[in-house]
Short mmCIF file of C-alpha atoms in Angstrom, two decimals:
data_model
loop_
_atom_site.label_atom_id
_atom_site.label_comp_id
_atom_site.label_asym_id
_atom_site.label_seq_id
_atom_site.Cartn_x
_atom_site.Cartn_y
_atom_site.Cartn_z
CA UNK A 1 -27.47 -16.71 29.90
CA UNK A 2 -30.39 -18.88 29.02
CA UNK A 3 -30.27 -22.57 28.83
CA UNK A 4 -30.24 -22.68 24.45
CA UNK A 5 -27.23 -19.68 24.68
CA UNK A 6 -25.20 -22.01 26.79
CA UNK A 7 -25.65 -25.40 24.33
CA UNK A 8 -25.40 -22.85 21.36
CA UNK A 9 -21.96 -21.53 23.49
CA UNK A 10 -20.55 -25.30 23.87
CA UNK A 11 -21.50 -26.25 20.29
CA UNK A 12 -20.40 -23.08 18.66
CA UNK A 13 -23.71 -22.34 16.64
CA UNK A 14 -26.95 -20.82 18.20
CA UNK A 15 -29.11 -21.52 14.74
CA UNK A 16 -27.50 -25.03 14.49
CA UNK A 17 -28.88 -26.01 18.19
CA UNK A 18 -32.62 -24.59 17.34
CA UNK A 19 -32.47 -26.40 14.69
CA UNK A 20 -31.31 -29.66 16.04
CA UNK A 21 -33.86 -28.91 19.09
CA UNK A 22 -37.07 -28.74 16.24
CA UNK A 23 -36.10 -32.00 14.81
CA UNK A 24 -35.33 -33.71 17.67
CA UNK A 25 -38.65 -32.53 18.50
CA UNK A 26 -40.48 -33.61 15.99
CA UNK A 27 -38.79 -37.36 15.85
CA UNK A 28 -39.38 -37.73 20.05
CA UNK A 29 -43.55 -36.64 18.94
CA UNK A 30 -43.54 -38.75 15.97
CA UNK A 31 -41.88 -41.51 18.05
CA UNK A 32 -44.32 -41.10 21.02
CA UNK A 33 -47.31 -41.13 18.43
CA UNK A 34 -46.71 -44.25 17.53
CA UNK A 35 -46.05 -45.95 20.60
CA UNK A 36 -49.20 -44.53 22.05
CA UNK A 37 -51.71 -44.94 18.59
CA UNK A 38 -49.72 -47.64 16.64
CA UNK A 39 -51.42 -51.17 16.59
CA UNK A 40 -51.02 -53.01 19.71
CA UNK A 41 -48.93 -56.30 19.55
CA UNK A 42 -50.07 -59.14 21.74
CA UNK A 43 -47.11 -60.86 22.07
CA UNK A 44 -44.48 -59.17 24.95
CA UNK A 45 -41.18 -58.13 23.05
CA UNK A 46 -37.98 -60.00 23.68
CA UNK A 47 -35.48 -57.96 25.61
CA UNK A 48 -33.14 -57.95 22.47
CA UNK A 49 -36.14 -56.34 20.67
CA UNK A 50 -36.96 -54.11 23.06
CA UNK A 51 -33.09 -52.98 22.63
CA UNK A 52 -33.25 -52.58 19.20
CA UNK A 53 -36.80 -50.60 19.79
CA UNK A 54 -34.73 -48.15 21.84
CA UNK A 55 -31.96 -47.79 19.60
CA UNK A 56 -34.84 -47.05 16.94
CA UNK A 57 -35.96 -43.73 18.48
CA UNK A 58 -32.50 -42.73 20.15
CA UNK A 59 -30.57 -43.00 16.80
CA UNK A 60 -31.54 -40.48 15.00
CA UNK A 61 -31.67 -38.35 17.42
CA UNK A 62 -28.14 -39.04 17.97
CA UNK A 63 -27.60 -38.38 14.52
CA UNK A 64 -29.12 -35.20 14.70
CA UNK A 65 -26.97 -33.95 17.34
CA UNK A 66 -24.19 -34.75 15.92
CA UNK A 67 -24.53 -32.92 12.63
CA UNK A 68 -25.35 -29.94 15.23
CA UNK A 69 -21.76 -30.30 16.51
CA UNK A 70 -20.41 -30.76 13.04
CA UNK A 71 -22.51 -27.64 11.99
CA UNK A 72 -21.20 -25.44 14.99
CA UNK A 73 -17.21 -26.66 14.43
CA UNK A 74 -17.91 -25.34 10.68
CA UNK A 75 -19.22 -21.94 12.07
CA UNK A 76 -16.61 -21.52 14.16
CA UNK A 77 -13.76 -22.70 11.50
CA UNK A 78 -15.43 -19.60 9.39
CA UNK A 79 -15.63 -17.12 12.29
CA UNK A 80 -11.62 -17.82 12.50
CA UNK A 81 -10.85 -17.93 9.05
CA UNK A 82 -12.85 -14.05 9.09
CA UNK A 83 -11.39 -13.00 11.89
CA UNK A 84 -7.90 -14.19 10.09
CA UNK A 85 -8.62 -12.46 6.92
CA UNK A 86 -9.56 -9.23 9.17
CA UNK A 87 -6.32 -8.88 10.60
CA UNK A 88 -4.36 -9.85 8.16
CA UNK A 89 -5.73 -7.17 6.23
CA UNK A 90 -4.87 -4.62 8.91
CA UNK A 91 -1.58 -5.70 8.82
CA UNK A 92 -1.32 -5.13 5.44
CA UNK A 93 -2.99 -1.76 5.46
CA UNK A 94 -0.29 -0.57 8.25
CA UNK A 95 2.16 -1.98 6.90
CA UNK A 96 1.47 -0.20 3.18
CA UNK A 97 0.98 3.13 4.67
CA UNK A 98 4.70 2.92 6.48
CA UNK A 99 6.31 1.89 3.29
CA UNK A 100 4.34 4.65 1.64
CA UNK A 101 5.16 7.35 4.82
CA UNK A 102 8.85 6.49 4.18
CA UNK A 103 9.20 6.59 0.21
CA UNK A 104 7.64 9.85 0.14
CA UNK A 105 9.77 10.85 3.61
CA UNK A 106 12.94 9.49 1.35
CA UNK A 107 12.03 10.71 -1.91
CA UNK A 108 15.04 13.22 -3.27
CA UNK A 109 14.00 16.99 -4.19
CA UNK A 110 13.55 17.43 -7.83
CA UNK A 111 14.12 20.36 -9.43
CA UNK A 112 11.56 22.47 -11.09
CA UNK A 113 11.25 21.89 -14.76
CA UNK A 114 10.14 24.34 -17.73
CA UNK A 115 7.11 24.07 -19.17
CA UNK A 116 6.56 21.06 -21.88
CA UNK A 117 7.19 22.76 -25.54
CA UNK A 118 5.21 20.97 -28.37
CA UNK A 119 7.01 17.97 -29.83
CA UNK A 120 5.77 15.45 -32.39
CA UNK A 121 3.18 12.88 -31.25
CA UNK A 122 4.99 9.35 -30.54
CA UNK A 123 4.86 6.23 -32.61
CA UNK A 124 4.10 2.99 -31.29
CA UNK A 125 7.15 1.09 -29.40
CA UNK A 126 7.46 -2.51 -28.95
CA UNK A 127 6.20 -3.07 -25.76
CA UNK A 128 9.24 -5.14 -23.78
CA UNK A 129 7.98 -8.85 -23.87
CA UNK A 130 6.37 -9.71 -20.03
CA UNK A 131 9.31 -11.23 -17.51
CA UNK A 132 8.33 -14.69 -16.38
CA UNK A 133 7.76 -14.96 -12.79
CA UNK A 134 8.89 -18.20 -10.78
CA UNK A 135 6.21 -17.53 -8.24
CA UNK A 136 3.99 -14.56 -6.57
CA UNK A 137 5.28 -12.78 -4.05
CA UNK A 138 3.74 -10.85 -1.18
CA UNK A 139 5.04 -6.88 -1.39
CA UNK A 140 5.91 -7.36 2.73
CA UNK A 141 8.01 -10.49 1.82
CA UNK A 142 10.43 -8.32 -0.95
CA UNK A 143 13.51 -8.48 1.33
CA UNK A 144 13.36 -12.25 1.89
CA UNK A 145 14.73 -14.91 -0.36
CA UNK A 146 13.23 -18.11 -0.23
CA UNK A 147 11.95 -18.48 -3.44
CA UNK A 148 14.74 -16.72 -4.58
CA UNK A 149 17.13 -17.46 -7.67
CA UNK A 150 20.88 -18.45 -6.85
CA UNK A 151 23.46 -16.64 -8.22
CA UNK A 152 24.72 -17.39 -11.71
CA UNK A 153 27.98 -16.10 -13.66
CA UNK A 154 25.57 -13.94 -16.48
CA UNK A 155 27.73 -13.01 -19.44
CA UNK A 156 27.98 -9.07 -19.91
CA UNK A 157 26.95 -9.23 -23.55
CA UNK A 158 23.72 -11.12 -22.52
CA UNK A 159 22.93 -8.67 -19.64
CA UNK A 160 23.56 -5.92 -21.99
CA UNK A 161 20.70 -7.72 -24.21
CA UNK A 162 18.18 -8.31 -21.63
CA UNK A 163 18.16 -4.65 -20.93
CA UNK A 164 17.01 -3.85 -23.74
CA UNK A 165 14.17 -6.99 -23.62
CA UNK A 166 12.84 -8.18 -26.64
CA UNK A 167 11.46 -6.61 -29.64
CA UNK A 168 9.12 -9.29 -30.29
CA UNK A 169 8.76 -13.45 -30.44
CA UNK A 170 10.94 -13.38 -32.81
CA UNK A 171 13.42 -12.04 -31.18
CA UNK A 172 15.25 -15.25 -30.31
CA UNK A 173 18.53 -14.06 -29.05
CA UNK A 174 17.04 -11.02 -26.53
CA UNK A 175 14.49 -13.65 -25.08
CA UNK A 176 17.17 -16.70 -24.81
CA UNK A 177 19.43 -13.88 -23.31
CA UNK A 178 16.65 -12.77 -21.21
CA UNK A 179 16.03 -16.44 -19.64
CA UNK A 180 19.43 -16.60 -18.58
CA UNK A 181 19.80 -13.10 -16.87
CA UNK A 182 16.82 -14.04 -15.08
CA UNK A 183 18.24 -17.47 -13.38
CA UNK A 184 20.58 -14.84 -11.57
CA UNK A 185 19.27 -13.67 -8.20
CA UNK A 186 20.33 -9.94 -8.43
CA UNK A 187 19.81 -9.40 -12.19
CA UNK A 188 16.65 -10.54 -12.38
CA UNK A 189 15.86 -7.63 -10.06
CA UNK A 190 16.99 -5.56 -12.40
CA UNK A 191 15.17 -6.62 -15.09
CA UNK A 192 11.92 -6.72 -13.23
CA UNK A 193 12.14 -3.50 -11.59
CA UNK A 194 13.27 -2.20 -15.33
CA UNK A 195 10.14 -3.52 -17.21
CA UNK A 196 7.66 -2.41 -14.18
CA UNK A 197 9.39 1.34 -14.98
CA UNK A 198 9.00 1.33 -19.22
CA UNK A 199 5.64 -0.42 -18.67
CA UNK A 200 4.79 2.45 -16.97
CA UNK A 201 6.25 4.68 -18.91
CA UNK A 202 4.85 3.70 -22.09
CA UNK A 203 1.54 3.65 -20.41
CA UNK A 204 1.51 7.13 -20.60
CA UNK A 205 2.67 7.59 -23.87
CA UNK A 206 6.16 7.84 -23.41
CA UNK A 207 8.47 4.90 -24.96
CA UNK A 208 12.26 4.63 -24.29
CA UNK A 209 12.78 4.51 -27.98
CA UNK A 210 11.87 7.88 -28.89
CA UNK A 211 13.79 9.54 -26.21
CA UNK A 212 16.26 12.47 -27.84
CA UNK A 213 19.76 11.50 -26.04
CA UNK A 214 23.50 11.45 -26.63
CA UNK A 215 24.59 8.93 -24.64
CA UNK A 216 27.47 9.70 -22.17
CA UNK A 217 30.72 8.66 -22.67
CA UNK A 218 31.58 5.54 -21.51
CA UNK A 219 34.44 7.19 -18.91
CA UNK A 220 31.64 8.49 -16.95
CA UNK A 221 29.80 5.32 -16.61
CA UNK A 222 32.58 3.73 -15.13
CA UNK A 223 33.14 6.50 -12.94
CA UNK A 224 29.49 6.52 -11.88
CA UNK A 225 30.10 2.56 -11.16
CA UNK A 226 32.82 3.24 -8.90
CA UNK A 227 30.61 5.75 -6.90
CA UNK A 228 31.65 8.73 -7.84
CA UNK A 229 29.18 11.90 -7.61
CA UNK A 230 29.02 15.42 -8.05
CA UNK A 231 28.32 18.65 -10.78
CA UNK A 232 30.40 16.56 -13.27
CA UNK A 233 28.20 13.15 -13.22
CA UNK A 234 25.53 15.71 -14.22
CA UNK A 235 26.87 14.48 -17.74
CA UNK A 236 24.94 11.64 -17.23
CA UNK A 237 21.11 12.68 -17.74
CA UNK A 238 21.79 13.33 -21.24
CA UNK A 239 17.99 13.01 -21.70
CA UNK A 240 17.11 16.72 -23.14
CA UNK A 241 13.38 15.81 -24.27
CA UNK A 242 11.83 18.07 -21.99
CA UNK A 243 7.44 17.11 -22.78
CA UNK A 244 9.35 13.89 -21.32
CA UNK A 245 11.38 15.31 -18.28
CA UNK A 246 8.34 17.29 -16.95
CA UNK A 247 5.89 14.07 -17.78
CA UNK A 248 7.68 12.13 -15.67
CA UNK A 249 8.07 14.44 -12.73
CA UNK A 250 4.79 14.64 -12.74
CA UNK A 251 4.21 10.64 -12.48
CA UNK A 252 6.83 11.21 -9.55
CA UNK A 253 4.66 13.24 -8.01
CA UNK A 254 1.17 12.24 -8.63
CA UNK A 255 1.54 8.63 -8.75
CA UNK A 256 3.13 6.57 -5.97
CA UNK A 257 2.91 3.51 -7.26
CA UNK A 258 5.10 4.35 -9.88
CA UNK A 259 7.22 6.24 -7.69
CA UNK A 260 8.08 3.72 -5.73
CA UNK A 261 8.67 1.43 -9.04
CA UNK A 262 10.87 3.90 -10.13
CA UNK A 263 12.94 4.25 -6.77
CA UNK A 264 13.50 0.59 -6.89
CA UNK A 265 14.63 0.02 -9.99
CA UNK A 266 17.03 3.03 -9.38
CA UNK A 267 18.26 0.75 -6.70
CA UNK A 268 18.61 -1.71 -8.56
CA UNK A 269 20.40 -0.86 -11.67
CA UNK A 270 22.98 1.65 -9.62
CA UNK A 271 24.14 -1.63 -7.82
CA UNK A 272 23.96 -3.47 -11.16
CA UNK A 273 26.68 -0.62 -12.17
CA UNK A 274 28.67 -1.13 -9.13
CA UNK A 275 28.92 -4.72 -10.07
CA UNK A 276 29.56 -4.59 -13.68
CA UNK A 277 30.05 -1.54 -15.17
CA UNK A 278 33.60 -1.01 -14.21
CA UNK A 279 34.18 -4.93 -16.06
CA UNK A 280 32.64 -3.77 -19.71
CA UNK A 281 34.74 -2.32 -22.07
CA UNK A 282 33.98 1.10 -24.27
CA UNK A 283 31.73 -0.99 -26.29
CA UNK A 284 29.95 -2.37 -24.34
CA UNK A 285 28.97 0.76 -22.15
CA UNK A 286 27.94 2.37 -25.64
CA UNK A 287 25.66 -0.25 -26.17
CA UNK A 288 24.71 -0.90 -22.70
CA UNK A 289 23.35 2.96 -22.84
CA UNK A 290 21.57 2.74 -25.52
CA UNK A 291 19.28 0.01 -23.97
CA UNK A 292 15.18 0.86 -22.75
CA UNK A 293 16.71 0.05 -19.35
CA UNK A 294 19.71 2.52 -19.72
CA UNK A 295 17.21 4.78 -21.10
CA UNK A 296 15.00 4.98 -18.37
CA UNK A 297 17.43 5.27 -15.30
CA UNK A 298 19.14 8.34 -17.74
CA UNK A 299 15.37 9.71 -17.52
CA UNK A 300 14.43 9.29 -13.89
CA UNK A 301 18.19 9.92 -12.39
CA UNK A 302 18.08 13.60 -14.33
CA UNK A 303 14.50 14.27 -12.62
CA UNK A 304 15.75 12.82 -9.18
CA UNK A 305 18.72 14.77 -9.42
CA UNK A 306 20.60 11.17 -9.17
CA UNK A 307 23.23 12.17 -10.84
CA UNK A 308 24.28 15.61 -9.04
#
């Protein structure tokens, strides 16, 4: 290795050291240049000037070499912080394709559907009002809980309200029932993983509100809380708008990020059911069915074959 590779080695910049070589260079010829052609002085300098003289041409050059070293610590920070940014992005790329191998490894079979028959184009739905966020979270971070709300008693009526998320601004009561679902740890991942799923949803031109459904009876929902399965839970996909069923098996298929929304918010609201459902009375289930959120899990458990 040549003599410049091994100061460019020790300083952490090759450029930096040329550099600082050419000036340093320059200053020693301009510095010599004027000691040998500059006017001569008669009188013999002091020893204190002579000091200073020497500190005159050594300065700078001191100078110079130090912004080299400043220069090659910079190059170096960068070369980490790449380097950094480079594996942190394989990590991330490995760790999305695992999730992605095991969603599609644990994705249920869902049975073939009919063909779509023609139904009337759908109006416009109120989109459900965006769910504040406390903070961004990294999708490799989900099953920690640092930033994390604590638990809160949520009252079922509110819950019930939230579900269905707001209509507009001016829907007070949905939004101040909202913010307080969302100071509990577990419902607010319901509600989140809900509104990801309608967002979606309505992206593609199907809105929870136009949905043709009879909602089931609110015996089976507290069944279905208490875990029970089997050909008589079927009861529950009431959905029977079929241009719906076979849109959204083919989102299932063809798109995984909503595939895995949808899988997580199935999650999520069956253990919301386990918690709660078996607490509400007969009015309450009616009206806790006839929520977007209810809607939706209605929707993609009868395509999952949740229910059976």
């Amino acid at each position: 290795m040549s003599l410049r590779k091994q100061i460019g080695a020790a300083l952490g910049s090759d450029e930096a050291v040329v550099i600082g070589a050419v000036l340093t260079a320059i200053w020693l010829l301009m510095a010599g240049s004027f000691w040998l052609f500059g006017p001569d002085v008669a009188t013999p300098l002091s020893g204190l000037m002579q000091l200073f003289s020497v500190m005159a041409v050594l300065g700078p050059i001191v100078l110079i070499w130090l912004a080299v070293a400043i220069a090659g610590a910079i190059a170096s920070l960068r070369s980490e912080a790449a380097d950094l940014r480079l594996r942190l992005g394989q990590m991330r790329d490995a760790g999305g394709g695992r999730i992605g191998a095991t969603t599609a490894a644990a994705q249920p079979a869902v049975p073939a559907q009919p063909r779509p028959q023609s139904a009337p184009a759908p109006r416009p739905q109120p989109m459900p009002q965006p769910v504040p966020r406390s903070a961004a979270t990294d999708g490799r971070q989900t099953a920690m809980r640092f930033d994390a709300p604590a638990s809160v008693t949520v009252a079922p009526d509110d819950l019930i309200r939230a579900l269905n998320f707001p209509e507009g601004p001016d829907d007070v009561e949905t939004i101040a029932a909202l913010r307080a679902v969302l100071r509990d740890h577990d419902n607010s991942r319901v509600i989140r993983s809900a509104q990801d799923v309608v967002t979606l949803l309505s992206e593609n031109g199907l809105y929870m509100d136009h949905l043709s459904t009879q909602p089931p009876r609110p015996e089976l929902w507290r069944r279905f809380a208490e875990g029970e399965r089997g050909a008589q839970m079927q009861q529950m996909g009431t959905i029977e708008d079929q241009q719906a069923l076979d849109l959204t098996l083919a989102m299932l298929k063809g798109d995984e990020i909503f595939r895995d929304s949808a899988h997580h918010f199935l999650r999520h609201f069956d253990l919301m059911l386990t918690r709660v459902g078996t607490s509400l009375d007969d009015d309450q289930l009616q009206l806790l069915a006839e929520t977007r959120s209810a809607r939706a899990f209605m929707l993609l458990g009868r395509v999952a074959n949740v229910f059976g």
